[in-house]
Coordinates of N, CA and C in Angstrom, one line a residue:
Chain A
K1 N 72.4 3.1 192.1 CA 73.7 2.8 191.8 C 74.7 3.5 192.7
A2 N 75.7 2.9 193.3 CA 76.7 3.6 194.0 C 77.5 4.4 193.1
G3 N 78.0 5.6 193.7 CA 78.8 6.5 192.9 C 80.2 6.0 192.8
V4 N 81.1 6.9 192.3 CA 82.5 6.7 192.2 C 83.1 6.8 193.7
T5 N 83.9 5.9 194.1 CA 84.5 6.0 195.4 C 86.0 6.0 195.2
Q6 N 86.6 6.8 196.1 CA 88.0 7.0 196.1 C 88.6 6.8 197.6
T7 N 89.7 6.1 197.6 CA 90.3 5.9 198.9 C 91.8 6.1 198.8
P8 N 92.5 6.6 199.8 CA 91.9 7.2 201.0 C 91.4 8.6 200.6
R9 N 90.7 9.2 201.5 CA 90.2 10.6 201.3 C 91.3 11.6 201.6
Y10 N 92.1 11.3 202.5 CA 93.2 12.3 202.9 C 94.5 11.5 203.1
L11 N 95.6 12.1 202.7 CA 96.9 11.5 202.8 C 97.9 12.6 203.1
I12 N 98.8 12.4 204.0 CA 99.9 13.2 204.3 C 101.2 12.4 204.1
K13 N 102.1 12.9 203.2 CA 103.3 12.2 202.9 C 104.5 13.2 203.0
T14 N 105.7 12.7 203.0 CA 106.8 13.6 202.9 C 107.5 13.5 201.6
R15 N 108.3 14.5 201.3 CA 109.0 14.5 200.0 C 109.9 13.2 199.8
G16 N 109.8 12.7 198.6 CA 110.6 11.5 198.3 C 109.9 10.2 198.5
Q17 N 108.8 10.2 199.2 CA 108.0 9.0 199.4 C 107.1 8.7 198.2
Q18 N 106.5 7.6 198.1 CA 105.6 7.3 197.1 C 104.2 7.1 197.6
V19 N 103.2 7.2 196.8 CA 101.8 7.0 197.2 C 100.9 6.3 196.2
T20 N 100.0 5.6 196.7 CA 99.0 4.9 195.7 C 97.6 5.3 196.1
L21 N 96.9 5.7 195.1 CA 95.5 6.1 195.3 C 94.6 5.2 194.6
S22 N 93.4 4.9 195.1 CA 92.5 3.9 194.5 C 91.2 4.6 194.1
C23 N 90.6 4.0 193.1 CA 89.3 4.5 192.6 C 88.5 3.3 192.1
S24 N 87.2 3.3 192.6 CA 86.3 2.3 192.1 C 85.2 3.0 191.3
P25 N 85.0 2.7 190.1 CA 84.0 3.4 189.2 C 82.6 2.9 189.5
I26 N 81.7 3.6 188.9 CA 80.3 3.2 188.9 C 80.2 1.9 188.2
S27 N 79.3 1.0 188.8 CA 79.1 -0.3 188.2 C 78.7 -0.2 186.7
G28 N 79.5 -0.9 185.9 CA 79.2 -0.9 184.5 C 80.0 0.1 183.7
H29 N 80.7 1.0 184.4 CA 81.6 1.9 183.7 C 83.0 1.3 183.5
R30 N 83.5 1.3 182.3 CA 84.8 0.7 182.0 C 85.9 1.7 181.9
S31 N 85.5 3.0 181.7 CA 86.5 4.0 181.6 C 86.7 4.8 182.9
V32 N 88.0 4.9 183.2 CA 88.3 5.6 184.5 C 89.4 6.7 184.1
S33 N 89.2 7.9 184.5 CA 90.1 9.0 184.2 C 90.6 9.6 185.5
W34 N 91.8 10.1 185.5 CA 92.3 10.8 186.7 C 92.7 12.2 186.4
Y35 N 92.4 13.1 187.4 CA 92.7 14.5 187.2 C 93.4 15.0 188.5
Q36 N 94.2 16.0 188.3 CA 94.9 16.7 189.4 C 94.3 18.1 189.5
Q37 N 93.9 18.5 190.7 CA 93.3 19.9 190.8 C 94.1 20.7 191.8
T38 N 94.7 21.8 191.4 CA 95.4 22.7 192.3 C 94.9 24.1 192.1
P39 N 95.0 24.9 193.1 CA 94.5 26.3 193.0 C 95.2 27.1 191.8
G40 N 96.4 26.8 191.5 CA 97.1 27.5 190.5 C 96.9 27.0 189.1
Q41 N 96.8 25.7 188.9 CA 96.6 25.1 187.6 C 95.2 24.6 187.3
G42 N 94.3 24.7 188.2 CA 93.0 24.2 188.0 C 93.0 22.7 187.8
L43 N 92.0 22.2 187.0 CA 91.9 20.7 186.8 C 92.7 20.3 185.6
Q44 N 93.6 19.4 185.8 CA 94.5 18.9 184.7 C 94.3 17.4 184.6
F45 N 94.2 17.0 183.3 CA 94.0 15.6 183.0 C 95.4 14.8 183.2
L46 N 95.3 13.7 183.9 CA 96.5 12.8 184.1 C 96.5 11.7 183.1
F47 N 95.5 10.8 183.2 CA 95.4 9.7 182.2 C 94.0 9.1 182.3
E48 N 93.8 8.2 181.3 CA 92.5 7.5 181.2 C 92.8 6.0 180.9
Y49 N 92.0 5.2 181.6 CA 92.1 3.8 181.3 C 90.8 3.3 180.8
F50 N 90.8 2.3 179.9 CA 89.6 1.7 179.4 C 89.9 0.2 179.2
S51 N 89.2 -0.6 179.8 CA 89.4 -2.1 179.7 C 90.8 -2.4 180.0
E52 N 91.4 -1.9 181.1 CA 92.7 -2.3 181.5 C 93.9 -1.7 180.7
T53 N 93.5 -0.8 179.7 CA 94.6 -0.3 178.8 C 94.6 1.3 179.0
Q54 N 95.8 1.8 179.1 CA 95.9 3.3 179.1 C 95.6 3.8 177.7
R55 N 94.5 4.6 177.6 CA 94.1 5.0 176.3 C 94.6 6.5 176.0
N56 N 94.9 7.2 177.0 CA 95.2 8.6 176.8 C 96.0 9.1 178.0
K57 N 96.9 10.0 177.8 CA 97.8 10.5 178.9 C 98.0 12.0 178.8
G58 N 98.0 12.7 179.9 CA 98.2 14.1 179.9 C 99.7 14.4 180.0
N59 N 100.0 15.7 180.2 CA 101.4 16.1 180.2 C 102.0 16.1 181.7
F60 N 102.1 14.9 182.2 CA 102.7 14.8 183.5 C 104.0 13.9 183.5
P61 N 104.9 14.1 184.4 CA 106.2 13.3 184.3 C 105.9 11.9 184.6
G62 N 106.9 11.0 184.3 CA 106.7 9.6 184.5 C 106.6 9.1 185.9
R63 N 106.8 10.1 186.8 CA 106.5 9.7 188.3 C 105.1 9.4 188.5
F64 N 104.2 9.8 187.6 CA 102.8 9.6 187.8 C 102.4 8.4 186.9
S65 N 101.9 7.4 187.5 CA 101.5 6.2 186.7 C 100.2 5.6 187.2
G66 N 99.7 4.8 186.4 CA 98.4 4.2 186.9 C 98.2 2.8 186.3
R67 N 97.1 2.2 186.7 CA 96.8 0.9 186.1 C 95.3 0.7 186.4
Q68 N 94.7 -0.3 185.6 CA 93.3 -0.6 185.8 C 93.2 -2.1 185.9
F69 N 92.4 -2.6 186.7 CA 92.2 -4.0 186.9 C 91.0 -4.5 186.1
S70 N 90.9 -5.8 186.1 CA 89.8 -6.4 185.3 C 88.4 -6.0 185.8
N71 N 88.3 -5.7 187.0 CA 87.0 -5.2 187.6 C 86.8 -3.7 187.4
S72 N 87.6 -3.1 186.6 CA 87.6 -1.7 186.2 C 88.1 -0.7 187.4
R73 N 88.4 -1.3 188.5 CA 89.0 -0.4 189.6 C 90.3 0.0 189.1
S74 N 90.7 1.2 189.5 CA 92.0 1.8 189.0 C 92.8 2.3 190.2
E75 N 94.1 2.3 190.0 CA 95.0 2.8 191.0 C 95.9 3.8 190.3
M76 N 96.3 4.9 191.0 CA 97.2 5.8 190.6 C 98.4 5.9 191.5
N77 N 99.6 5.9 191.0 CA 100.8 5.9 191.8 C 101.6 7.1 191.5
V78 N 102.1 7.7 192.6 CA 103.1 8.8 192.4 C 104.3 8.5 193.2
S79 N 105.4 8.4 192.5 CA 106.7 8.1 193.1 C 107.5 9.4 193.4
T80 N 108.5 9.3 194.3 CA 109.4 10.4 194.6 C 108.6 11.7 194.7
L81 N 107.7 11.8 195.7 CA 106.9 12.9 195.8 C 107.6 14.2 196.0
E82 N 107.0 15.3 195.3 CA 107.5 16.6 195.5 C 106.5 17.5 196.1
L83 N 106.9 18.6 196.7 CA 106.0 19.5 197.3 C 104.8 19.9 196.4
G84 N 105.2 20.1 195.1 CA 104.2 20.5 194.1 C 103.2 19.5 193.8
D85 N 103.3 18.3 194.3 CA 102.3 17.2 194.0 C 101.1 17.4 195.0
S86 N 101.2 18.3 195.9 CA 100.1 18.5 196.8 C 98.9 19.0 196.0
A87 N 97.8 18.3 196.1 CA 96.7 18.6 195.3 C 95.5 17.7 195.7
L88 N 94.4 18.0 195.1 CA 93.2 17.1 195.1 C 93.2 16.3 193.9
Y89 N 93.2 15.0 194.1 CA 93.3 14.0 192.9 C 91.9 13.5 192.8
L90 N 91.3 13.7 191.6 CA 90.0 13.3 191.3 C 90.0 12.2 190.3
C91 N 89.1 11.2 190.5 CA 88.9 10.1 189.6 C 87.5 10.3 189.0
A92 N 87.3 9.9 187.8 CA 86.0 10.0 187.1 C 85.8 8.8 186.3
S93 N 84.6 8.3 186.3 CA 84.2 7.1 185.5 C 83.2 7.5 184.5
S94 N 83.1 6.8 183.4 CA 82.1 7.0 182.4 C 81.8 5.7 181.6
F95 N 80.7 5.7 181.0 CA 80.3 4.6 180.1 C 80.6 5.0 178.7
Q96 N 81.3 4.2 178.0 CA 81.6 4.4 176.6 C 81.4 3.1 175.9
G97 N 80.6 3.1 174.8 CA 80.4 1.9 174.1 C 79.2 2.1 173.2
F98 N 79.0 1.2 172.2 CA 77.9 1.3 171.3 C 77.8 2.6 170.6
G99 N 79.0 3.2 170.4 CA 79.0 4.5 169.7 C 78.7 5.7 170.6
L100 N 78.5 5.4 171.9 CA 78.1 6.5 172.8 C 79.3 7.0 173.6
T101 N 79.4 8.3 173.8 CA 80.4 8.8 174.7 C 79.6 9.7 175.7
L102 N 79.4 9.2 176.8 CA 78.5 9.8 177.8 C 79.4 10.6 178.8
G103 N 78.7 11.3 179.7 CA 79.4 12.2 180.7 C 80.3 11.4 181.6
Q104 N 81.1 12.2 182.3 CA 82.0 11.7 183.3 C 81.4 12.0 184.7
Y105 N 81.6 11.0 185.6 CA 81.0 11.2 187.0 C 82.2 11.0 187.9
F106 N 82.3 12.0 188.8 CA 83.5 12.2 189.6 C 83.3 11.6 191.0
G107 N 84.4 11.1 191.6 CA 84.4 10.8 193.0 C 84.7 12.0 193.9
P108 N 84.8 11.8 195.2 CA 85.0 12.9 196.1 C 86.4 13.4 196.2
G109 N 87.3 12.6 195.6 CA 88.7 13.0 195.6 C 89.5 12.5 196.7
T110 N 90.8 12.5 196.5 CA 91.8 12.3 197.6 C 92.7 13.5 197.7
R111 N 92.7 14.1 198.9 CA 93.5 15.3 199.2 C 94.9 14.8 199.6
L112 N 95.9 15.1 198.8 CA 97.3 14.7 199.1 C 98.0 15.9 199.5
T113 N 98.7 15.8 200.7 CA 99.5 16.9 201.2 C 100.9 16.3 201.3
V114 N 101.9 17.0 200.6 CA 103.3 16.6 200.7 C 104.1 17.6 201.5
L115 N 104.7 17.1 202.6 CA 105.5 18.0 203.5 C 106.9 17.9 203.3
Chain B
K1 N 94.6 22.3 170.2 CA 94.3 22.0 171.6 C 93.1 22.8 172.0
Q2 N 92.2 22.1 172.7 CA 90.9 22.8 173.1 C 91.2 23.7 174.3
E3 N 90.7 24.9 174.2 CA 90.8 25.9 175.3 C 89.4 26.3 175.7
V4 N 89.2 26.2 177.0 CA 87.9 26.5 177.6 C 88.0 27.7 178.5
T5 N 87.1 28.6 178.3 CA 87.1 29.9 179.1 C 85.8 30.1 179.8
Q6 N 85.8 30.5 181.0 CA 84.6 30.8 181.7 C 84.6 32.2 182.3
I7 N 83.6 32.9 181.9 CA 83.5 34.3 182.4 C 82.1 34.5 182.9
P8 N 81.9 35.2 184.1 CA 83.0 35.8 184.9 C 83.7 34.8 185.8
A9 N 84.8 35.1 186.4 CA 85.5 34.2 187.3 C 84.7 34.1 188.7
A10 N 84.0 35.2 189.0 CA 83.3 35.2 190.3 C 82.0 36.1 190.1
L11 N 81.0 35.7 190.8 CA 79.7 36.3 190.7 C 79.0 36.3 192.1
S12 N 78.5 37.5 192.5 CA 77.7 37.6 193.7 C 76.4 38.2 193.5
V13 N 75.3 37.5 193.8 CA 74.0 38.0 193.6 C 73.1 37.8 194.8
P14 N 72.0 38.6 194.9 CA 71.1 38.4 196.0 C 70.2 37.2 195.7
E15 N 69.7 36.6 196.8 CA 68.8 35.4 196.6 C 67.6 35.8 195.8
G16 N 67.2 34.9 194.9 CA 66.1 35.1 194.1 C 66.4 35.6 192.7
E17 N 67.6 36.1 192.5 CA 68.0 36.6 191.2 C 68.4 35.4 190.3
N18 N 68.2 35.5 189.0 CA 68.6 34.5 188.1 C 70.1 34.6 187.8
L19 N 70.8 33.4 187.6 CA 72.2 33.4 187.4 C 72.4 33.0 185.9
V20 N 73.4 33.6 185.3 CA 73.8 33.3 183.9 C 75.3 33.1 183.9
L21 N 75.8 31.9 183.6 CA 77.2 31.6 183.6 C 77.6 31.2 182.2
N22 N 78.7 31.7 181.8 CA 79.1 31.6 180.4 C 80.4 30.7 180.2
C23 N 80.4 29.9 179.2 CA 81.5 29.1 178.8 C 81.8 29.2 177.4
S24 N 83.0 29.3 177.0 CA 83.4 29.3 175.6 C 84.5 28.4 175.3
F25 N 84.5 27.8 174.1 CA 85.6 26.8 173.7 C 86.1 27.1 172.3
T26 N 87.3 26.7 172.1 CA 87.9 27.1 170.8 C 87.7 26.2 169.6
D27 N 87.6 24.9 169.9 CA 87.4 23.9 168.9 C 86.0 23.4 168.9
S28 N 85.2 23.6 167.9 CA 83.8 23.3 167.9 C 83.5 21.8 167.6
A29 N 84.6 21.0 167.3 CA 84.4 19.6 167.1 C 84.4 18.8 168.4
I30 N 83.2 18.9 169.1 CA 83.1 18.3 170.4 C 82.2 17.1 170.4
Y31 N 82.4 16.2 171.4 CA 81.4 15.1 171.6 C 80.3 15.6 172.5
N32 N 80.6 16.2 173.6 CA 79.6 16.7 174.5 C 80.2 17.8 175.4
L33 N 79.4 18.5 176.1 CA 79.8 19.5 177.1 C 79.0 19.2 178.4
Q34 N 79.8 19.3 179.5 CA 79.2 19.0 180.7 C 79.4 20.1 181.7
W35 N 78.4 20.4 182.5 CA 78.5 21.4 183.6 C 78.5 20.7 184.9
F36 N 79.5 21.1 185.7 CA 79.6 20.5 187.1 C 79.5 21.6 188.1
R37 N 79.2 21.2 189.3 CA 79.3 22.0 190.5 C 80.3 21.4 191.4
Q38 N 81.1 22.3 192.1 CA 82.1 21.9 193.0 C 82.0 22.7 194.3
D39 N 81.7 22.1 195.4 CA 81.8 22.8 196.7 C 83.2 22.7 197.2
P40 N 83.6 23.7 198.1 CA 85.0 23.8 198.5 C 85.5 22.5 199.1
G41 N 86.6 22.1 198.5 CA 87.3 20.9 199.0 C 86.7 19.6 198.6
K42 N 85.7 19.6 197.8 CA 84.9 18.4 197.4 C 85.1 18.0 196.0
G43 N 84.6 16.9 195.6 CA 84.6 16.5 194.2 C 83.6 17.2 193.4
L44 N 83.5 16.8 192.1 CA 82.6 17.5 191.2 C 81.3 16.7 191.1
T45 N 80.2 17.5 191.1 CA 78.9 16.9 190.9 C 78.4 17.3 189.5
S46 N 78.0 16.3 188.7 CA 77.5 16.6 187.4 C 76.1 17.2 187.4
L47 N 76.0 18.3 186.7 CA 74.7 19.0 186.7 C 73.9 18.7 185.4
L48 N 74.5 18.9 184.3 CA 73.9 18.7 183.0 C 74.9 18.3 182.0
L49 N 74.5 17.4 181.1 CA 75.3 16.9 180.0 C 74.6 17.2 178.7
I50 N 75.2 17.9 177.8 CA 74.7 18.2 176.5 C 75.5 17.5 175.4
Q51 N 74.8 16.7 174.7 CA 75.5 16.0 173.6 C 75.7 17.0 172.4
S52 N 76.7 16.7 171.5 CA 77.0 17.7 170.5 C 75.8 17.9 169.5
S53 N 74.9 17.0 169.5 CA 73.7 17.1 168.6 C 72.6 17.9 169.2
Q54 N 72.7 18.2 170.5 CA 71.6 18.9 171.2 C 71.9 20.4 171.3
R55 N 70.8 21.1 171.6 CA 70.9 22.6 171.7 C 70.8 23.0 173.2
E56 N 70.0 22.2 174.0 CA 69.9 22.5 175.4 C 69.5 21.3 176.2
Q57 N 69.7 21.5 177.5 CA 69.2 20.5 178.5 C 68.7 21.2 179.7
T58 N 67.7 20.6 180.3 CA 67.1 21.2 181.5 C 66.9 20.2 182.6
S59 N 67.1 20.7 183.8 CA 66.9 19.9 185.0 C 66.5 20.8 186.1
G60 N 65.2 20.8 186.4 CA 64.7 21.6 187.5 C 64.9 23.1 187.2
R61 N 65.6 23.8 188.1 CA 65.9 25.2 187.9 C 67.1 25.5 187.0
L62 N 67.7 24.4 186.5 CA 68.9 24.6 185.6 C 68.5 24.4 184.2
N63 N 69.1 25.2 183.3 CA 69.0 25.1 181.9 C 70.3 25.4 181.3
A64 N 70.8 24.5 180.4 CA 72.1 24.8 179.7 C 71.8 24.8 178.2
S65 N 72.4 25.7 177.5 CA 72.3 25.8 176.1 C 73.7 25.5 175.5
L66 N 73.7 25.1 174.2 CA 74.9 24.8 173.5 C 74.8 25.4 172.1
D67 N 75.8 26.2 171.7 CA 75.9 26.7 170.3 C 77.3 26.3 169.9
K68 N 77.3 25.2 169.2 CA 78.6 24.7 168.7 C 79.3 25.6 167.7
S69 N 78.5 26.1 166.8 CA 79.1 27.0 165.8 C 79.9 28.2 166.3
S70 N 79.3 28.7 167.4 CA 80.0 29.9 168.0 C 80.9 29.5 169.2
G71 N 80.9 28.2 169.5 CA 81.8 27.7 170.6 C 81.3 28.2 172.0
R72 N 80.0 28.2 172.2 CA 79.5 28.8 173.5 C 78.5 27.9 174.1
S73 N 78.5 27.9 175.5 CA 77.5 27.3 176.3 C 77.1 28.3 177.4
T74 N 75.8 28.3 177.8 CA 75.4 29.1 178.9 C 74.6 28.3 179.9
L75 N 74.9 28.4 181.1 CA 74.2 27.8 182.2 C 73.3 28.8 182.9
Y76 N 72.0 28.6 182.9 CA 71.1 29.5 183.6 C 70.6 28.8 184.9
I77 N 70.6 29.5 186.0 CA 70.0 29.0 187.2 C 68.9 29.9 187.6
A78 N 67.7 29.5 187.6 CA 66.6 30.3 188.0 C 66.4 30.5 189.5
A79 N 66.0 31.6 189.9 CA 65.6 31.9 191.3 C 66.6 31.4 192.2
S80 N 67.8 31.9 192.2 CA 69.0 31.4 192.9 C 68.7 31.4 194.5
Q81 N 69.3 30.4 195.1 CA 69.2 30.2 196.6 C 70.6 30.2 197.2
P82 N 70.7 30.5 198.5 CA 72.1 30.4 199.1 C 72.8 29.1 198.9
G83 N 72.0 28.0 198.8 CA 72.5 26.7 198.6 C 73.2 26.5 197.2
D84 N 72.9 27.4 196.3 CA 73.5 27.4 195.0 C 75.0 27.9 195.0
S85 N 75.4 28.5 196.1 CA 76.7 29.0 196.2 C 77.8 27.9 196.1
A86 N 78.6 28.0 195.1 CA 79.6 26.9 194.7 C 80.4 27.4 193.5
T87 N 81.3 26.6 193.1 CA 82.1 26.9 191.9 C 81.5 26.0 190.8
Y88 N 81.2 26.6 189.7 CA 80.6 25.9 188.5 C 81.6 25.8 187.4
L89 N 81.8 24.6 187.0 CA 82.8 24.3 186.0 C 82.2 23.7 184.7
C90 N 82.7 24.2 183.6 CA 82.3 23.7 182.3 C 83.4 22.8 181.8
A91 N 83.0 21.7 181.2 CA 84.0 20.8 180.6 C 83.6 20.3 179.3
V92 N 84.5 20.2 178.3 CA 84.2 19.8 177.0 C 85.0 18.6 176.6
K93 N 84.3 17.6 176.1 CA 85.0 16.4 175.6 C 85.1 16.5 174.1
S94 N 86.4 16.4 173.7 CA 86.7 16.5 172.3 C 87.9 15.8 171.9
G95 N 88.3 15.8 170.6 CA 89.5 15.1 170.2 C 89.2 13.9 169.3
S96 N 90.1 13.6 168.5 CA 89.9 12.5 167.5 C 90.1 11.1 168.1
N97 N 91.1 10.9 168.8 CA 91.4 9.6 169.4 C 91.4 9.6 170.9
D98 N 91.2 10.7 171.5 CA 91.2 10.7 173.0 C 89.9 11.2 173.5
Y99 N 89.6 11.0 174.7 CA 88.3 11.3 175.3 C 88.5 12.1 176.6
K100 N 89.5 12.9 176.6 CA 89.7 13.6 177.9 C 88.8 14.8 177.9
L101 N 88.5 15.3 179.1 CA 87.8 16.5 179.3 C 88.7 17.7 179.4
S102 N 88.4 18.8 178.8 CA 89.1 20.1 178.9 C 88.2 21.0 179.8
F103 N 88.7 21.4 180.9 CA 87.9 22.2 181.9 C 88.2 23.7 181.8
G104 N 87.2 24.5 182.0 CA 87.4 25.9 182.3 C 87.9 26.1 183.7
A105 N 88.2 27.3 184.0 CA 88.7 27.6 185.4 C 87.6 27.7 186.4
G106 N 86.4 27.8 185.9 CA 85.2 27.9 186.8 C 84.7 29.3 187.1
T107 N 83.5 29.4 187.5 CA 82.9 30.6 188.0 C 82.4 30.3 189.4
T108 N 83.0 31.1 190.4 CA 82.6 31.0 191.8 C 81.4 31.9 192.1
V109 N 80.3 31.2 192.5 CA 79.0 31.9 192.7 C 78.7 32.1 194.2
T110 N 78.4 33.3 194.6 CA 77.9 33.5 196.0 C 76.5 34.1 195.9
V111 N 75.6 33.4 196.5 CA 74.2 33.9 196.6 C 73.9 34.4 198.0
R112 N 73.7 35.7 198.1 CA 73.5 36.3 199.4 C 72.1 36.2 199.9
A113 N 71.9 35.8 201.1 CA 70.5 35.7 201.7 C 69.9 37.0 202.0

């Protein structure tokens, strides 16, 4: 099975711009979660989508949004970029169903640099 | 709110020595606990997943134990190799209606040849 893929792998943007990141989960996984990783804050949960619905959200401002498509692919959007948004953005997929909550499997991440 | 702590923050050992990495969590009502490895600038690689009903999991040189009542998990890596040098993260899945992972800050391991 192919793993979780994320595109693009690297992005450089300037303050005030917006950016869209994409994540394709492992085949059969319907849950996709997004995380932000920075040296100072570590890994922080952004949001989770399951069957095209946002099921859970972390403590990030409304500039961070996402969506999930019917094929379980997910996109994350950040508007009005700030310097502090520079981070590694990680996407994870998991299988949930039939009373099971299994592990999360991560993609390679998108490295966003805001200048 | 689930708090996950990993001690030590960094560890340096000579090749061949066994590694012991610790993870503690504050809320014992967990679904599962997962250990990950992260190489610099890269994503997370899942190493072991322990369901809440399990006490341990093993994969090759890796063994992870879980003690829910005391809120602890330990990752053992036998006969360490330079290729084991990485940051190891512990993550706990818990919550009544949400399924997010709470991560520790990680233990950075250096195995000296």
